[in-house]
Short mmCIF file of C-alpha atoms in Angstrom, two decimals:
data_model
loop_
_atom_site.label_atom_id
_atom_site.label_comp_id
_atom_site.label_asym_id
_atom_site.label_seq_id
_atom_site.Cartn_x
_atom_site.Cartn_y
_atom_site.Cartn_z
CA MET A 1 -7.07 -1.75 317.54
CA ARG A 2 -6.24 -1.33 321.19
CA MET A 3 -6.10 -4.53 323.47
CA ASN A 4 -8.81 -3.11 325.74
CA ASP A 5 -11.03 -3.05 322.48
CA LEU A 6 -11.00 -6.87 322.47
CA ILE A 7 -14.64 -8.16 321.81
CA SER A 8 -15.68 -11.38 323.24
CA VAL A 9 -18.32 -12.96 321.12
CA ILE A 10 -20.31 -15.51 322.89
CA ILE A 11 -22.32 -18.18 320.90
CA PRO A 12 -24.55 -20.82 322.56
CA VAL A 13 -25.09 -23.69 320.04
CA TYR A 14 -27.51 -26.61 319.94
CA ASN A 15 -28.09 -28.80 316.82
CA VAL A 16 -27.02 -26.33 314.21
CA GLU A 17 -24.49 -28.42 312.09
CA LYS A 18 -26.04 -27.27 308.86
CA TYR A 19 -25.32 -23.43 309.54
CA ILE A 20 -22.25 -23.45 312.06
CA ASP A 21 -19.48 -23.32 309.66
CA GLU A 22 -20.79 -20.23 307.82
CA ALA A 23 -21.89 -18.68 311.12
CA ILE A 24 -18.41 -19.01 312.78
CA TYR A 25 -16.46 -17.85 309.89
CA SER A 26 -18.63 -14.88 309.43
CA ILE A 27 -17.67 -13.76 312.97
CA ILE A 28 -14.01 -14.60 313.05
CA ASN A 29 -13.28 -12.83 309.83
CA GLN A 30 -14.68 -9.38 310.78
CA ASN A 31 -13.07 -6.37 309.46
CA ASP A 32 -10.62 -4.40 311.65
CA VAL A 33 -11.55 -5.66 315.06
CA LYS A 34 -9.73 -8.00 317.55
CA VAL A 35 -12.23 -10.92 318.70
CA GLU A 36 -12.27 -14.02 320.76
CA VAL A 37 -15.10 -16.46 320.21
CA ILE A 38 -16.42 -18.27 323.13
CA ILE A 39 -18.64 -21.25 321.90
CA VAL A 40 -20.70 -23.39 324.40
CA ASP A 41 -22.48 -26.42 323.06
CA ASP A 42 -25.68 -27.37 324.91
CA CYS A 43 -25.18 -31.21 324.46
CA SER A 44 -26.16 -31.23 320.78
CA THR A 45 -27.38 -34.55 319.42
CA ASP A 46 -25.93 -33.95 315.77
CA ASN A 47 -22.35 -32.97 314.60
CA THR A 48 -22.44 -29.44 315.89
CA TYR A 49 -19.89 -30.01 318.62
CA LYS A 50 -17.56 -31.91 316.25
CA LYS A 51 -17.75 -29.19 313.68
CA VAL A 52 -16.91 -26.51 316.19
CA LEU A 53 -13.88 -28.42 317.67
CA GLU A 54 -12.52 -28.95 314.09
CA ILE A 55 -12.75 -25.10 313.35
CA SER A 56 -11.19 -24.19 316.81
CA LYS A 57 -8.13 -26.48 315.95
CA ILE A 58 -7.05 -24.08 313.13
CA ASN A 59 -8.16 -20.88 315.00
CA PRO A 60 -6.64 -20.04 318.33
CA SER A 61 -9.17 -17.31 319.07
CA ILE A 62 -11.83 -19.87 319.34
CA TYR A 63 -12.57 -21.37 322.61
CA VAL A 64 -14.92 -24.42 323.03
CA PHE A 65 -16.86 -25.65 326.02
CA LYS A 66 -19.68 -28.23 326.41
CA ASN A 67 -22.30 -28.43 329.05
CA ASP A 68 -22.54 -31.57 330.95
CA LYS A 69 -26.23 -31.84 330.29
CA ASN A 70 -28.64 -29.72 328.24
CA LYS A 71 -29.30 -26.70 330.15
CA LYS A 72 -31.14 -24.43 327.59
CA ILE A 73 -30.37 -20.92 326.40
CA CYS A 74 -30.07 -18.85 329.53
CA LYS A 75 -27.78 -21.14 331.46
CA THR A 76 -25.67 -21.73 328.48
CA LEU A 77 -25.07 -18.03 327.91
CA ASN A 78 -24.11 -17.52 331.52
CA GLU A 79 -21.51 -20.31 331.14
CA ALA A 80 -20.04 -18.46 328.03
CA LEU A 81 -19.80 -15.16 330.16
CA LEU A 82 -17.63 -16.97 332.60
CA HIS A 83 -14.83 -17.39 329.88
CA VAL A 84 -14.81 -13.92 328.43
CA HIS A 85 -11.56 -11.66 328.46
CA GLY A 86 -12.73 -8.70 326.49
CA ASN A 87 -13.98 -5.39 327.64
CA TYR A 88 -16.88 -5.81 325.13
CA ILE A 89 -19.28 -8.64 324.76
CA ALA A 90 -21.21 -9.40 321.51
CA ARG A 91 -24.24 -11.88 321.17
CA PHE A 92 -24.32 -14.23 318.24
CA ASP A 93 -26.27 -17.36 317.32
CA GLY A 94 -24.93 -20.38 315.58
CA ASP A 95 -27.31 -20.25 312.65
CA ASP A 96 -27.00 -16.49 311.87
CA ILE A 97 -24.59 -14.73 309.57
CA ALA A 98 -22.64 -11.57 310.59
CA LEU A 99 -21.90 -9.06 307.72
CA PRO A 100 -18.01 -8.36 307.51
CA ASN A 101 -18.32 -4.89 309.20
CA ARG A 102 -20.80 -5.88 311.99
CA LEU A 103 -18.60 -5.64 314.86
CA LEU A 104 -16.45 -2.65 313.66
CA GLU A 105 -19.48 -0.50 312.99
CA GLN A 106 -21.25 -1.41 316.24
CA LEU A 107 -18.10 -0.56 318.29
CA GLU A 108 -17.57 2.68 316.46
CA TYR A 109 -21.29 3.63 316.82
CA LEU A 110 -21.22 2.84 320.49
CA LYS A 111 -18.04 5.01 321.11
CA LYS A 112 -19.21 7.87 318.91
CA ASN A 113 -22.57 8.14 320.55
CA ASP A 114 -21.36 7.50 324.22
CA LEU A 115 -23.50 4.31 324.54
CA ASP A 116 -23.29 1.12 326.79
CA LEU A 117 -25.02 -1.42 324.36
CA VAL A 118 -25.82 -0.99 320.77
CA GLY A 119 -27.87 -3.23 318.46
CA CYS A 120 -28.32 -2.93 314.73
CA GLN A 121 -30.79 -3.45 311.91
CA MET A 122 -31.42 -7.09 310.71
CA ILE A 123 -32.15 -8.89 307.41
CA ALA A 124 -34.31 -11.99 307.91
CA ILE A 125 -33.22 -15.07 305.85
CA ASN A 126 -34.94 -18.54 305.37
CA GLU A 127 -33.46 -21.77 305.95
CA ASP A 128 -31.62 -21.60 302.53
CA GLY A 129 -30.23 -18.11 303.29
CA ARG A 130 -32.50 -16.24 300.96
CA GLU A 131 -33.66 -12.89 302.20
CA ILE A 132 -37.29 -12.66 303.56
CA SER A 133 -37.53 -9.24 304.86
CA ARG A 134 -35.72 -6.36 306.65
CA SER A 135 -36.32 -5.08 310.18
CA LYS A 136 -36.76 -1.50 311.27
CA MET A 137 -35.43 -1.20 314.72
CA PRO A 138 -35.69 2.04 316.75
CA VAL A 139 -32.85 4.47 316.54
CA GLY A 140 -32.34 7.33 319.17
CA LYS A 141 -33.12 7.68 322.80
CA LYS A 142 -36.68 8.97 322.24
CA SER A 143 -37.52 6.03 319.80
CA ILE A 144 -36.19 3.37 322.33
CA GLU A 145 -38.08 4.96 325.20
CA ASN A 146 -41.38 4.98 323.21
CA THR A 147 -41.14 1.46 322.15
CA LYS A 148 -39.60 -0.49 324.86
CA THR A 149 -42.78 -1.70 326.35
CA LEU A 150 -44.20 -2.97 323.00
CA ARG A 151 -41.49 -5.34 322.01
CA SER A 152 -37.73 -5.57 322.74
CA PRO A 153 -36.28 -2.13 321.29
CA VAL A 154 -32.76 -3.74 320.80
CA ALA A 155 -32.41 -7.27 319.20
CA HIS A 156 -30.24 -9.89 320.99
CA ILE A 157 -27.45 -9.42 318.57
CA TRP A 158 -25.93 -6.39 320.52
CA LEU A 159 -22.49 -5.32 321.24
CA ALA A 160 -22.21 -4.15 324.95
CA LYS A 161 -19.55 -2.93 327.39
CA LYS A 162 -18.65 -5.80 329.69
CA GLU A 163 -19.73 -3.64 332.80
CA VAL A 164 -23.34 -3.99 331.62
CA TYR A 165 -23.19 -7.77 332.07
CA ASP A 166 -21.24 -7.46 335.27
CA ARG A 167 -23.92 -4.92 336.85
CA LEU A 168 -26.79 -7.19 335.72
CA ASP A 169 -25.11 -10.42 336.62
CA GLY A 170 -25.66 -11.93 333.34
CA TYR A 171 -28.99 -13.30 332.04
CA ARG A 172 -31.91 -14.43 334.23
CA ASP A 173 -33.39 -17.81 333.80
CA ILE A 174 -36.41 -16.47 331.83
CA PRO A 175 -36.64 -18.73 328.64
CA TYR A 176 -38.10 -17.25 325.42
CA ALA A 177 -37.57 -13.59 326.72
CA GLU A 178 -34.06 -13.71 328.37
CA ASP A 179 -32.96 -10.98 326.00
CA TYR A 180 -35.97 -8.72 326.49
CA ASP A 181 -35.52 -8.99 330.17
CA PHE A 182 -31.86 -8.09 329.94
CA ILE A 183 -32.32 -5.13 327.73
CA LEU A 184 -35.22 -3.69 329.99
CA ARG A 185 -33.01 -4.25 332.94
CA ALA A 186 -30.22 -2.37 331.24
CA ILE A 187 -32.37 0.53 330.52
CA ASP A 188 -33.88 0.60 333.90
CA GLN A 189 -30.38 0.62 335.44
CA GLY A 190 -29.64 3.78 333.52
CA PHE A 191 -27.52 2.24 330.86
CA LYS A 192 -27.51 3.84 327.42
CA CYS A 193 -28.78 1.62 324.71
CA ASP A 194 -29.46 2.24 320.95
CA ASN A 195 -29.34 0.70 317.48
CA SER A 196 -27.20 1.52 314.69
CA PRO A 197 -29.19 2.39 311.56
CA LEU A 198 -27.14 -0.14 309.49
CA TYR A 199 -28.21 -3.66 308.51
CA LEU A 200 -25.28 -5.64 309.92
CA MET A 201 -26.84 -9.05 310.67
CA LYS A 202 -28.57 -11.82 308.75
CA ILE A 203 -31.06 -13.71 311.23
CA ARG A 204 -32.12 -17.13 310.13
CA HIS A 205 -35.81 -18.18 310.51
CA ARG A 206 -36.39 -21.85 310.44
CA ASN A 207 -38.24 -24.74 312.12
CA GLY A 208 -36.85 -25.53 315.45
CA ASN A 209 -35.67 -22.21 316.46
CA THR A 210 -37.20 -20.17 319.46
CA THR A 211 -39.52 -18.09 317.23
CA SER A 212 -41.08 -21.24 315.73
CA VAL A 213 -41.49 -23.40 318.76
CA ALA A 214 -42.31 -21.20 321.80
CA GLY A 215 -45.90 -20.15 321.06
CA LEU A 216 -48.03 -19.49 324.19
CA GLU A 217 -45.14 -19.73 326.66
CA GLN A 218 -43.44 -17.15 324.60
CA ARG A 219 -46.42 -14.82 324.89
CA LYS A 220 -46.71 -15.40 328.45
CA THR A 221 -43.11 -14.77 329.24
CA HIS A 222 -43.15 -11.56 327.31
CA ASN A 223 -46.09 -10.42 329.60
CA TYR A 224 -44.07 -11.50 332.78
CA VAL A 225 -41.05 -9.57 331.63
CA LEU A 226 -43.17 -6.33 331.25
CA GLU A 227 -44.65 -6.97 334.59
CA LEU A 228 -41.29 -7.18 336.22
CA HIS A 229 -40.23 -3.88 334.30
CA ASN A 230 -43.34 -2.10 335.86
CA ARG A 231 -42.58 -3.40 339.35
CA ARG A 232 -39.01 -1.85 339.14
CA PHE A 233 -40.61 1.32 338.07
CA LYS A 234 -42.96 1.60 340.93
CA LYS A 235 -41.11 -0.45 343.65
CA ARG A 236 -37.32 -0.40 342.53
CA ASN A 237 -37.31 -4.23 343.03
CA ASP A 238 -39.10 -6.69 340.72
CA ASN A 239 -38.71 -9.64 343.09
CA PHE A 240 -38.32 -12.21 340.21
CA SER A 241 -38.43 -15.82 341.00
CA ILE A 242 -38.38 -19.01 339.09
CA LYS A 243 -41.42 -20.42 340.80
CA GLU A 244 -43.48 -17.40 339.96
CA LEU A 245 -42.44 -17.68 336.38
CA ASP A 246 -43.51 -21.28 336.44
CA ASP A 247 -46.85 -20.39 337.71
CA LYS A 248 -47.41 -17.72 335.15
CA LEU A 249 -46.69 -20.13 332.49
CA GLN A 250 -49.31 -22.80 333.49
CA SER A 251 -52.27 -23.16 331.08
CA ASN A 252 -55.09 -25.64 330.84
CA SER A 253 -55.60 -27.88 327.81
CA LEU A 254 -58.25 -25.75 326.50
CA ILE A 255 -56.29 -22.60 326.45
CA LYS A 256 -53.38 -24.33 324.77
CA ARG A 257 -55.63 -25.88 322.14
CA MET A 258 -57.35 -22.58 321.37
CA HIS A 259 -53.93 -20.82 321.13
CA SER A 260 -52.49 -23.52 318.90
CA TYR A 261 -55.44 -22.90 316.42
CA SER A 262 -55.02 -19.18 316.82
CA ASN A 263 -51.23 -19.51 315.73
CA LEU A 264 -52.50 -21.66 312.73
CA ALA A 265 -54.87 -18.93 311.63
CA LEU A 266 -52.20 -16.27 312.05
CA ASN A 267 -49.66 -18.15 310.03
CA LYS A 268 -52.28 -18.48 307.22
CA ALA A 269 -53.13 -14.84 307.55
CA LEU A 270 -49.40 -13.77 307.12
CA ILE A 271 -49.06 -15.62 303.71
CA GLU A 272 -52.61 -15.16 302.30
CA LYS A 273 -52.83 -12.83 299.34
CA ASN A 274 -56.46 -12.56 299.25
CA ILE A 275 -57.44 -9.59 301.45
CA ILE A 276 -60.88 -11.05 302.45
CA LYS A 277 -59.39 -14.35 303.41
CA LYS A 278 -56.49 -12.64 305.30
CA VAL A 279 -58.93 -10.51 307.42
CA SER A 280 -60.85 -13.66 307.97
CA TYR A 281 -57.98 -15.54 309.33
CA LEU A 282 -56.81 -12.55 311.55
CA PHE A 283 -60.27 -12.37 313.16
CA ILE A 284 -60.12 -16.16 313.94
CA CYS A 285 -56.67 -15.50 315.38
CA LEU A 286 -57.63 -12.79 317.49
CA LEU A 287 -60.93 -14.51 318.61
CA LEU A 288 -59.16 -17.69 319.73
CA SER A 289 -56.21 -16.18 321.86
CA ILE A 290 -56.10 -13.14 324.10
CA TYR A 291 -52.26 -13.63 323.94
CA ASN A 292 -52.05 -13.22 320.18
CA PHE A 293 -54.58 -10.36 320.47
CA GLU A 294 -52.09 -8.56 322.83
CA TYR A 295 -49.16 -9.45 320.55
CA LEU A 296 -50.76 -8.14 317.41
CA LEU A 297 -51.97 -4.98 319.29
CA ARG A 298 -48.53 -4.25 320.45
CA ARG A 299 -46.98 -4.90 317.22
CA LEU A 300 -49.45 -2.53 315.57
CA GLN A 301 -48.65 0.11 318.08
CA PHE A 302 -44.80 -0.38 317.58
CA ASP A 303 -45.30 0.08 313.85
CA ILE A 304 -47.21 3.28 314.36
CA LYS A 305 -44.76 4.67 316.81
CA MET A 306 -41.91 3.89 314.63
CA LYS A 307 -43.38 6.02 311.96
CA PHE A 308 -43.32 8.92 314.40
CA TYR A 309 -40.18 8.31 316.38
CA GLY A 310 -38.08 5.84 314.27
#
């Protein structure tokens, strides 16, 4: 492994004491790659920071930092980027698990296919580490292009050349969709992005992570990121501003309440076995929230396109 193949793994952490040990050891024990691990604790209120410090004392490739106050995911990621030394940067979360060959496979795939950024397929696990499902992320330029406006075509656990981060100036402060915004900007800048067809990551789904708590704001932010992408396509400049995003995220109490009930119906539909009840819950979900309607429509379109282009 050449020195210029050093991979800087950036890990933002917040209240993941239950999972952090397994997560860190899965990334520092990668096969046949040279890594440094940059961990930034976002003022955890549990023992996450203490555990990270203990592990770093016995592994000199781990660098630990702590925010002076809780700054949320976007600013924490950018703080981590200030400390990288490698020519490649890998994203990782403190409650996930990397398979032993994750970074090697991604690096080799990136080089072999002359890419700038590469993701991978993912295994969803629950809080206890049991497999729930497996993803099918798009592979190939045509597949990426045909699905990019439906959902993020590359999940956040990518490996990228450092120059991608340098050109984009890191992550923008768009909570719930900072990764989607990053990947669309990378594609719009002409960077070559793709996914390895291999399953290389276990992604944990649990109460308290972004997927489970974002709700209406996540749906609205997704729409805003797509709006920015369309502006860049038409005008070359998206004129992103924090104030505009804040305005977009405003909702009255009735909309919030209806979307909350819509989410309850959606969750019931996902676990219901009886087909009549499942359809009934879906109907209620769609009726109560235009944002969930748009989400499910895009998801359906994504699944259809994946059958043709995936």
